Structures are given as C-alpha cells and as structure tokens.
Rosetta silent file (secondary structure, phi, psi, omega in degrees, C-alpha in Angstrom):
SEQUENCE: MADINSLVEKLSELTVLEAADLAKALEEKWGVSAAAAVAVAGPAAGGPAAPAAEEQTEFDVILTGDGGKKINVIKEVRAITQLGLGEAKALVESAPKAIKEGVNKAEAEEIKKKIEEAGGTVELK
SCORE:     score description
SCORE:     0.000 S_00000001
   1 L     0.000  -27.597  177.935  -21.449   30.831    6.954 S_00000001
   2 H   -61.622  -43.626  153.819  -21.640   32.846    3.566 S_00000001
   3 H   -19.046  -53.026 -159.426  -18.173   33.568    4.240 S_00000001
   4 H   -80.350  -81.149  169.681  -17.328   29.834    4.489 S_00000001
   5 H   -22.100  -67.452 -165.353  -19.143   29.430    1.066 S_00000001
   6 H   -70.595  -24.483 -165.826  -17.295   32.047   -0.763 S_00000001
   7 H   -82.065  -35.788 -163.544  -13.735   30.808    0.678 S_00000001
   8 H   -78.550  -51.694  164.192  -14.572   27.062   -0.368 S_00000001
   9 H   -26.540  -61.329 -178.274  -15.603   28.610   -3.955 S_00000001
  10 H   -63.626  -47.308  170.523  -12.260   30.521   -4.130 S_00000001
  11 H   -65.130  -33.402  160.748  -10.200   27.515   -3.231 S_00000001
  12 H   -44.097  -28.086 -175.629  -12.052   25.497   -5.719 S_00000001
  13 H   -78.713  -32.765 -159.137  -10.508   28.084   -8.301 S_00000001
  14 L   -74.943  173.418  168.249   -6.995   27.599   -7.384 S_00000001
  15 L   -88.597  169.803  165.708   -4.399   25.599   -9.767 S_00000001
  16 H   -42.605  -67.538  168.115   -2.023   23.045   -8.342 S_00000001
  17 H   -42.337  -29.258 -161.132    0.545   25.612   -8.104 S_00000001
  18 H   -94.319  -43.685  162.934   -1.364   27.996   -6.503 S_00000001
  19 H   -33.818  -54.379 -170.357   -2.545   24.941   -4.130 S_00000001
  20 H   -74.700  -34.414  165.842    0.960   24.164   -3.314 S_00000001
  21 H   -51.689  -57.910  160.965    1.675   27.928   -2.666 S_00000001
  22 H   -14.602  -76.091 -142.394   -1.066   27.837   -0.243 S_00000001
  23 H   -72.883  -58.431  163.520   -0.106   24.878    1.410 S_00000001
  24 H   -21.041  -85.046  166.520    3.612   26.615    1.698 S_00000001
  25 H   -15.393  -67.932 -147.150    2.068   29.648    2.849 S_00000001
  26 H   -84.073  -37.421 -175.698   -0.194   27.885    5.761 S_00000001
  27 H   -53.611  -54.070 -171.597    3.126   25.929    6.849 S_00000001
  28 H   -69.338  -24.452  179.079    5.200   29.164    7.383 S_00000001
  29 H   -79.089  -57.220 -175.049    2.166   31.117    9.213 S_00000001
  30 H  -117.753    2.779  171.500    1.030   28.670   11.328 S_00000001
  31 L    91.236   14.068  172.808    3.010   25.774   11.449 S_00000001
  32 L   -76.313  143.028  179.671    0.546   23.424    9.661 S_00000001
  33 L   -83.708  120.200 -160.214    1.792   20.646    7.848 S_00000001
  34 L   -68.612   10.106  176.127    2.182   21.020    3.910 S_00000001
  35 L   -99.505  -31.180 -175.897    0.948   17.212    3.429 S_00000001
  36 H   -77.026  -34.061  177.792   -2.180   18.130    5.288 S_00000001
  37 H   -68.879  -37.515  172.450   -2.612   21.287    3.528 S_00000001
  38 H   -63.143  -55.875 -163.846   -2.043   19.682    0.139 S_00000001
  39 H   -50.525  -33.472 -165.560   -4.226   16.877    0.945 S_00000001
  40 H   -95.518  -15.827  160.495   -6.992   19.211    1.647 S_00000001
  41 H   -77.411  -18.349  172.054   -6.585   21.388   -1.363 S_00000001
  42 H   -40.080  -69.899 -160.181   -5.823   18.627   -3.675 S_00000001
  43 H   -87.727    3.589  153.083   -8.978   17.581   -4.470 S_00000001
  44 H   -57.130  -55.555  176.694  -10.457   20.983   -4.466 S_00000001
  45 H   -64.153  -47.792 -153.139   -7.557   21.743   -7.422 S_00000001
  46 L   -75.219  -16.666 -166.608   -8.387   18.427   -9.076 S_00000001
  47 L   114.773 -172.462 -161.643  -12.113   19.447   -9.908 S_00000001
  48 L   -83.924  -28.187  162.853  -15.508   18.620   -8.137 S_00000001
  49 L  -114.560  158.730  154.070  -14.291   14.557   -7.584 S_00000001
  50 L   -68.158  126.798 -179.248  -11.064   12.877   -7.180 S_00000001
  51 L   -37.927  157.685  162.124  -10.216   10.477  -10.242 S_00000001
  52 L   -68.426  164.361 -163.971  -11.317    6.912   -9.745 S_00000001
  53 L   -87.662  113.603  177.567   -8.743    4.568   -7.936 S_00000001
  54 L   -56.417  148.529  175.568   -6.276    3.140  -10.480 S_00000001
  55 L   -79.704  149.087 -156.586   -6.087   -0.718  -10.648 S_00000001
  56 L   -83.184  129.779 -179.477   -3.501   -1.832   -8.465 S_00000001
  57 L   -85.747  -27.089  177.667   -0.277   -3.132  -10.414 S_00000001
  58 L  -133.452  152.620 -130.522    1.921   -4.310   -7.764 S_00000001
  59 E  -148.584  132.295  154.004    1.378   -6.847   -4.824 S_00000001
  60 E  -112.385  149.743  178.148    3.016   -7.688   -1.701 S_00000001
  61 E  -115.516  104.578 -179.805    2.335  -11.432   -0.772 S_00000001
  62 E  -107.891  117.137  155.037    2.269  -11.719    3.090 S_00000001
  63 E   -69.944  113.386  176.653    2.102  -14.937    4.846 S_00000001
  64 E   -88.912    0.692  159.490   -0.390  -14.751    7.681 S_00000001
  65 E  -177.587 -179.718  173.180    0.004  -18.374    8.934 S_00000001
  66 L  -104.450  -14.521 -177.334    1.264  -21.830    8.313 S_00000001
  67 L    54.168   28.929  147.160   -2.203  -23.614    9.064 S_00000001
  68 L    87.775   49.305  171.399   -0.394  -26.077   11.156 S_00000001
  69 L  -146.105   46.988 -173.817    1.669  -27.342    8.261 S_00000001
  70 H   -42.175  -59.951 -156.103    4.744  -25.544    8.970 S_00000001
  71 H   -56.050  -44.000  177.757    7.229  -27.991    7.148 S_00000001
  72 H   -56.233  -43.591 -173.120    5.198  -27.991    3.900 S_00000001
  73 H   -53.995  -49.595 -176.131    4.997  -24.086    4.044 S_00000001
  74 H   -47.352  -62.203 -153.435    9.092  -23.698    4.831 S_00000001
  75 H   -47.509  -41.508  174.929    9.486  -25.834    1.693 S_00000001
  76 H   -75.059  -28.106 -166.468    7.380  -23.522   -0.538 S_00000001
  77 H   -89.927  -33.893  166.787    8.513  -20.313    0.741 S_00000001
  78 H   -47.927  -59.520 -172.209   12.528  -21.914    0.083 S_00000001
  79 H   -62.654  -53.348 -176.987   11.237  -22.621   -3.444 S_00000001
  80 H   -51.699  -66.019 -177.877    9.617  -19.418   -3.889 S_00000001
  81 H  -106.793   21.839 -168.362   12.217  -17.030   -2.354 S_00000001
  82 L    36.344   52.905 -164.667   15.357  -19.130   -2.554 S_00000001
  83 L  -110.509  164.817  178.534   16.290  -18.235    1.157 S_00000001
  84 L   -69.797  155.634  171.760   18.252  -21.101    3.218 S_00000001
  85 H   -63.214  -22.379 -161.976   16.191  -23.503    5.446 S_00000001
  86 H   -94.908   -8.272 -170.259   16.855  -21.456    8.561 S_00000001
  87 H   -91.643  -47.576  176.276   16.167  -18.306    6.995 S_00000001
  88 H   -67.711  -27.233  150.618   12.887  -19.588    5.407 S_00000001
  89 H   -59.684  -37.678 -176.000   11.934  -21.174    8.899 S_00000001
  90 H   -95.614    3.510  133.800   12.260  -17.878   10.584 S_00000001
  91 H   -61.312  -52.331  178.548    9.960  -16.293    7.910 S_00000001
  92 H   -81.093  -47.146  144.216    7.105  -18.586    8.490 S_00000001
  93 L   -23.318  -67.232  179.586    7.818  -18.777   12.029 S_00000001
  94 L   -69.825   15.643  169.722    7.510  -14.661   12.112 S_00000001
  95 L   -63.907  140.158   11.766    3.941  -14.513   10.316 S_00000001
  96 L   -91.282  133.878  171.642    2.417  -12.300    9.210 S_00000001
  97 E  -155.725  131.756 -175.298    5.474  -11.479    7.035 S_00000001
  98 E   -25.577  141.696  153.858    6.218  -10.602    3.349 S_00000001
  99 E  -104.423  -34.051  166.567    7.092  -13.255    1.539 S_00000001
 100 E  -155.582  150.890 -176.617    7.970  -11.126   -1.660 S_00000001
 101 E  -125.371  153.338  164.269    7.017   -7.380   -2.555 S_00000001
 102 E    83.302    9.346 -167.742    6.514   -5.318   -5.483 S_00000001
 103 E   -82.192  168.874  176.313    5.472   -8.624   -7.543 S_00000001
 104 L   -87.776 -175.466  169.143    2.835   -8.290  -10.644 S_00000001
 105 H   -44.586  -62.661  162.244   -0.556   -9.746  -10.186 S_00000001
 106 H   -17.921  -61.281 -175.742    0.176  -12.906  -11.873 S_00000001
 107 H   -84.365  -29.642  166.466    3.040  -13.776   -9.928 S_00000001
 108 H   -68.692  -27.459  172.076    1.364  -12.937   -6.602 S_00000001
 109 H   -63.963  -52.807 -179.222   -1.350  -14.841   -7.634 S_00000001
 110 H   -74.919  -26.020  160.851    0.645  -17.964   -8.150 S_00000001
 111 H   -66.361  -40.483  166.447    2.360  -17.656   -5.175 S_00000001
 112 H   -54.992  -29.754 -172.832   -0.604  -17.645   -3.047 S_00000001
 113 H   -73.008  -61.901 -178.425   -1.923  -20.693   -4.741 S_00000001
 114 H   -53.489  -33.741  177.547    1.369  -22.614   -3.923 S_00000001
 115 H   -72.916  -24.700  169.956    1.261  -21.489   -0.410 S_00000001
 116 H   -76.190  -21.322  179.612   -2.026  -22.343   -0.015 S_00000001
 117 H   -71.043  -40.738  174.106   -1.774  -25.618   -1.554 S_00000001
 118 H   -55.162  -35.265  172.615    0.851  -26.171    0.925 S_00000001
 119 L   128.147   -3.904  175.733   -1.396  -25.635    3.740 S_00000001
 120 L  -110.368 -176.133  177.051   -0.613  -22.097    4.667 S_00000001
 121 E  -106.076  151.110  165.075   -2.574  -18.521    4.504 S_00000001
 122 E  -160.382  137.968 -173.909   -1.964  -15.707    2.602 S_00000001
 123 E   -69.061  145.605 -177.314   -2.622  -12.044    1.911 S_00000001
 124 E  -126.578  140.924  177.846   -2.191  -10.004   -0.974 S_00000001
 125 L  -110.526    0.000    0.000   -1.527   -6.092   -0.469 S_00000001
C-alpha cells in the first residue's frame, strides 16, 4: 500500500507535458487508450482539485414534444428555423430533435418560450 501512495504522490507532481508523455508511453506499452490515461493523469497534474465548471455559453434547443398542438408548433418551428412546411413538419414529428444548435443563452431562452407558448415542450442542453 505504501508503494501505491508513493506512486500517487509522484503522479501528482507531473506537469501537463509529462502527463501527456506518460499517456503516450502507456498506450505504446500496454495498448491503453491515451484519452483514458490523460483523463486519469489530468486532475493530478492540475493540482488537488479540478477547476470549477465554467458557465455554459452555447446551447442546443431540443424539441421534446408537440404537446398535442402539432400545427401551432410546426408554425413556430418554421418561423424560427426558416424551414419549409414539409421539413418543419418532419422535424416536429421526429421529436426529440434539435431545433437550433450552438445558440447563446438569450436566443435559446427566447426559442424555448416561443415553442412552449405554441404548446410544445423544449429542453436546453
């Protein structure tokens, strides 16, 4: 057990570049995925704790249902996305489906409000 604690201490002292080299060496030696090794070594290299989660700036607006008011929701989706009638209808019928992706918070909230007023249900991711 003392060896494990000593190993943990040594890994905690690695720089980011050293951690990347370690990940590469593990991948070559044992066929371990570099992404998994970096994920394990990443927090140790960054210090005692990972930085606090940053506030999300881009959102995906996902239509989760039409709420029984399909025609109203289709009209609103057409207005928001500039899709034709057929495409908007297909999007609404294939819910859950993204209406818009990578929009700022204000626009995402506005779209959500419009769809909910039309009777649909929306999720922001």
